[in-house]
Amino acid sequence: MTDHASHEAGARSALILIEYQNDWLAPTGGINGQFQDREQIDTAVANSKKVLEEARRRNIEVIHVRMVLEPNYRVLGEGKYGLRKMVRDYGSFLGEQTDFFPGFEPRDGEYVISERTGGSSAFAATTLDSYLRNNRIFDIYVMGFALRQCVESTVRNAHDLGYHTNVIYDASAAFTREQQTSFLSDIAPFYANAITTQAFLTQA
């Protein structure tokens, strides 16, 4: 695939927020307690607020991706293993758990994707790719939860679709420090440009 950001005249950029929902971030969230590195997730939330504020100040396109499922989880099928089983086991992405965590609610005019069908990538069975292409956006910044699951899947997918992909890794959280470290050393070099919150904030 070509790197569209290098070739498309007038290309725009977008910030993609993945699953800033109560399930991940509220103390009562079903998945929240699975984060073993509490400092990492607290830092990620604080940094995410800074990134979101700056993106809005610069009029960068903001896209919110969330997961909303039905209580019977029919869309996940039998879910015998992996994330499809874990979501069912944790009772995730139902009711108030699917609400946006305070401070990350979409503003008027910001695009919201809720139609995901259990895929870990924000591109899987959603309108994200068509929305970006139809609006000539090929330079994307990705952050969210969790780093080694939905963020990584989205980043890999974006790379294969030809987007110039930046992952703001300290505005995202893995379940452990080791997972974050392995992402930076083993995954990011092949699929994305890994940047810090500070690097995003100080870009021209």
Tab-separated table of C-alpha atoms in Angstrom:
chain	number	residue	atom	x	y	z
A	1	MET	CA	0.000	0.000	0.000
A	2	THR	CA	1.129	3.568	-0.585
A	3	ASP	CA	1.567	6.093	2.166
A	4	HIS	CA	-1.172	8.530	1.183
A	5	ALA	CA	-0.016	11.217	3.578
A	6	SER	CA	3.088	11.697	1.479
A	7	HIS	CA	1.283	11.972	-1.837
A	8	GLU	CA	-2.174	13.468	-1.434
A	9	ALA	CA	-2.368	17.214	-1.888
A	10	GLY	CA	-4.344	18.948	0.800
A	11	ALA	CA	-4.360	15.931	3.089
A	12	ARG	CA	-5.922	16.513	6.498
A	13	SER	CA	-5.341	14.758	9.791
A	14	ALA	CA	-7.563	13.165	12.404
A	15	LEU	CA	-7.325	12.129	16.021
A	16	ILE	CA	-8.976	8.758	16.654
A	17	LEU	CA	-9.991	8.012	20.252
A	18	ILE	CA	-10.568	4.335	20.914
A	19	GLU	CA	-13.011	3.293	23.637
A	20	TYR	CA	-12.882	6.164	26.119
A	21	GLN	CA	-15.775	4.489	27.894
A	22	ASN	CA	-16.753	3.730	31.466
A	23	ASP	CA	-15.974	0.050	31.006
A	24	TRP	CA	-12.300	0.932	30.680
A	25	LEU	CA	-11.923	4.088	32.720
A	26	ALA	CA	-14.533	4.297	35.484
A	27	PRO	CA	-13.578	2.670	38.816
A	28	THR	CA	-16.730	0.569	38.491
A	29	GLY	CA	-15.881	-0.479	34.922
A	30	GLY	CA	-15.794	-4.194	34.255
A	31	ILE	CA	-12.414	-4.021	32.513
A	32	ASN	CA	-10.867	-1.237	34.582
A	33	GLY	CA	-9.647	-3.555	37.310
A	34	GLN	CA	-7.630	-5.575	34.818
A	35	PHE	CA	-5.027	-2.804	34.471
A	36	GLN	CA	-2.117	-3.945	36.619
A	37	ASP	CA	-0.105	-0.784	36.005
A	38	ARG	CA	-2.317	1.866	37.591
A	39	GLU	CA	0.209	4.635	37.067
A	40	GLN	CA	0.228	3.962	33.347
A	41	ILE	CA	-3.541	4.243	32.968
A	42	ASP	CA	-3.735	7.375	35.139
A	43	THR	CA	-1.014	8.959	33.008
A	44	ALA	CA	-2.783	7.906	29.820
A	45	VAL	CA	-6.053	9.538	30.879
A	46	ALA	CA	-4.317	12.782	31.862
A	47	ASN	CA	-2.328	12.867	28.627
A	48	SER	CA	-5.392	12.042	26.540
A	49	LYS	CA	-7.171	15.103	27.899
A	50	LYS	CA	-4.232	17.276	26.818
A	51	VAL	CA	-4.119	15.727	23.352
A	52	LEU	CA	-7.869	16.078	22.837
A	53	GLU	CA	-7.822	19.710	23.922
A	54	GLU	CA	-4.943	20.490	21.568
A	55	ALA	CA	-6.553	18.640	18.643
A	56	ARG	CA	-9.712	20.658	19.074
A	57	ARG	CA	-7.712	23.874	19.329
A	58	ARG	CA	-6.014	23.063	16.017
A	59	ASN	CA	-9.317	22.032	14.406
A	60	ILE	CA	-7.993	18.541	13.778
A	61	GLU	CA	-10.787	16.117	12.946
A	62	VAL	CA	-11.795	14.204	16.075
A	63	ILE	CA	-13.271	10.716	15.752
A	64	HIS	CA	-14.644	8.748	18.692
A	65	VAL	CA	-14.795	4.957	18.463
A	66	ARG	CA	-16.764	3.026	21.051
A	67	MET	CA	-18.102	-0.465	21.534
A	68	VAL	CA	-21.801	-1.042	22.218
A	69	LEU	CA	-23.125	-4.592	22.411
A	70	GLU	CA	-26.435	-6.320	23.167
A	71	PRO	CA	-26.873	-8.302	26.409
A	72	ASN	CA	-27.108	-11.617	24.570
A	73	TYR	CA	-23.817	-10.981	22.696
A	74	ARG	CA	-25.191	-12.689	19.607
A	75	VAL	CA	-22.837	-10.713	17.382
A	76	LEU	CA	-19.866	-12.438	19.058
A	77	GLY	CA	-21.096	-15.916	18.194
A	78	GLU	CA	-20.033	-18.689	20.556
A	79	GLY	CA	-16.946	-16.771	21.643
A	80	LYS	CA	-14.910	-19.794	22.745
A	81	TYR	CA	-11.588	-17.967	23.097
A	82	GLY	CA	-9.801	-14.612	22.920
A	83	LEU	CA	-11.473	-11.249	23.206
A	84	ARG	CA	-14.850	-12.601	22.125
A	85	LYS	CA	-14.885	-14.856	25.173
A	86	MET	CA	-13.401	-12.239	27.531
A	87	VAL	CA	-16.013	-9.623	26.637
A	88	ARG	CA	-18.756	-12.096	27.512
A	89	ASP	CA	-17.006	-13.234	30.705
A	90	TYR	CA	-16.570	-9.650	31.944
A	91	GLY	CA	-20.071	-8.592	30.887
A	92	SER	CA	-18.471	-5.746	28.967
A	93	PHE	CA	-19.868	-2.969	26.768
A	94	LEU	CA	-23.432	-3.026	28.030
A	95	GLY	CA	-25.670	-0.239	29.324
A	96	GLU	CA	-23.965	2.592	31.223
A	97	GLN	CA	-20.607	0.883	30.763
A	98	THR	CA	-20.744	1.986	27.124
A	99	ASP	CA	-21.142	5.692	28.000
A	100	PHE	CA	-18.233	7.990	27.320
A	101	PHE	CA	-16.060	8.575	30.361
A	102	PRO	CA	-16.503	12.137	31.718
A	103	GLY	CA	-14.228	14.557	29.918
A	104	PHE	CA	-14.252	12.588	26.680
A	105	GLU	CA	-17.794	13.163	25.475
A	106	PRO	CA	-18.019	14.010	21.768
A	107	ARG	CA	-18.754	17.585	20.811
A	108	ASP	CA	-21.184	18.607	18.119
A	109	GLY	CA	-19.717	17.857	14.710
A	110	GLU	CA	-17.284	15.187	15.902
A	111	TYR	CA	-17.743	11.820	14.230
A	112	VAL	CA	-18.819	8.917	16.439
A	113	ILE	CA	-18.530	5.245	15.489
A	114	SER	CA	-20.692	2.885	17.552
A	115	GLU	CA	-21.587	0.211	15.020
A	116	ARG	CA	-18.652	-2.109	15.731
A	117	THR	CA	-19.524	-5.784	15.781
A	118	GLY	CA	-16.975	-7.146	18.218
A	119	GLY	CA	-13.861	-6.649	16.093
A	120	SER	CA	-10.819	-5.297	17.912
A	121	SER	CA	-9.831	-2.933	15.088
A	122	ALA	CA	-11.718	0.345	14.759
A	123	PHE	CA	-11.800	-0.363	11.021
A	124	ALA	CA	-13.477	-3.773	11.349
A	125	ALA	CA	-17.057	-3.626	10.037
A	126	THR	CA	-17.300	0.145	10.556
A	127	THR	CA	-17.483	3.280	8.424
A	128	LEU	CA	-14.079	4.557	9.590
A	129	ASP	CA	-12.145	3.843	6.399
A	130	SER	CA	-14.808	5.301	4.102
A	131	TYR	CA	-15.242	8.351	6.340
A	132	LEU	CA	-11.522	9.089	6.334
A	133	ARG	CA	-11.135	8.598	2.579
A	134	ASN	CA	-14.257	10.561	1.683
A	135	ASN	CA	-12.935	13.456	3.737
A	136	ARG	CA	-9.395	13.163	2.329
A	137	ILE	CA	-7.858	12.302	5.699
A	138	PHE	CA	-4.787	10.072	5.470
A	139	ASP	CA	-2.668	11.294	8.373
A	140	ILE	CA	-4.065	9.835	11.600
A	141	TYR	CA	-3.235	9.903	15.300
A	142	VAL	CA	-4.495	6.990	17.367
A	143	MET	CA	-4.804	6.649	21.146
A	144	GLY	CA	-6.945	4.726	23.574
A	145	PHE	CA	-7.503	1.382	25.233
A	146	ALA	CA	-6.054	-1.039	25.459
A	147	LEU	CA	-2.721	-0.492	23.760
A	148	ARG	CA	-1.993	-4.137	22.925
A	149	GLN	CA	-5.529	-4.979	21.890
A	150	CYS	CA	-7.817	-2.487	20.113
A	151	VAL	CA	-5.178	0.209	19.605
A	152	GLU	CA	-2.659	-2.223	18.158
A	153	SER	CA	-5.270	-3.876	15.930
A	154	THR	CA	-6.369	-0.480	14.631
A	155	VAL	CA	-2.789	0.608	13.981
A	156	ARG	CA	-1.966	-2.592	12.093
A	157	ASN	CA	-5.161	-2.269	10.038
A	158	ALA	CA	-4.475	1.395	9.274
A	159	HIS	CA	-0.971	0.570	8.073
A	160	ASP	CA	-2.268	-2.088	5.692
A	161	LEU	CA	-4.867	0.339	4.348
A	162	GLY	CA	-2.149	2.868	3.523
A	163	TYR	CA	-2.636	5.509	6.219
A	164	HIS	CA	0.216	7.475	7.724
A	165	THR	CA	-0.342	6.308	11.280
A	166	ASN	CA	0.904	7.845	14.501
A	167	VAL	CA	0.180	6.179	17.835
A	168	ILE	CA	0.360	8.399	20.911
A	169	TYR	CA	1.569	5.647	23.185
A	170	ASP	CA	1.659	7.516	26.504
A	171	ALA	CA	-1.951	8.608	25.949
A	172	SER	CA	-2.812	4.913	25.676
A	173	ALA	CA	-2.478	2.215	28.316
A	174	ALA	CA	-1.532	-1.433	28.229
A	175	PHE	CA	-2.425	-3.752	31.067
A	176	THR	CA	1.217	-3.965	32.156
A	177	ARG	CA	4.410	-1.966	31.662
A	178	GLU	CA	5.923	-4.965	29.882
A	179	GLN	CA	3.149	-4.877	27.286
A	180	GLN	CA	3.789	-1.205	26.595
A	181	THR	CA	7.526	-1.824	26.278
A	182	SER	CA	7.047	-4.730	23.874
A	183	PHE	CA	4.654	-2.660	21.774
A	184	LEU	CA	7.274	0.046	21.370
A	185	SER	CA	10.097	-2.359	20.546
A	186	ASP	CA	8.343	-5.130	18.613
A	187	ILE	CA	5.188	-3.698	17.038
A	188	ALA	CA	5.354	0.055	16.462
A	189	PRO	CA	8.483	0.046	14.244
A	190	PHE	CA	6.634	-2.017	11.648
A	191	TYR	CA	3.219	-0.359	11.684
A	192	ALA	CA	3.282	3.188	13.038
A	193	ASN	CA	5.183	6.216	14.152
A	194	ALA	CA	5.173	6.042	17.964
A	195	ILE	CA	5.096	9.497	19.540
A	196	THR	CA	4.632	10.982	22.989
A	197	THR	CA	1.975	13.397	24.129
A	198	GLN	CA	4.606	16.099	24.384
A	199	ALA	CA	5.673	15.525	20.777
A	200	PHE	CA	2.064	15.950	19.648
A	201	LEU	CA	1.590	19.093	21.709
A	202	THR	CA	4.714	20.758	20.346
A	203	GLN	CA	4.171	19.970	16.672
A	204	ALA	CA	4.081	23.014	14.459
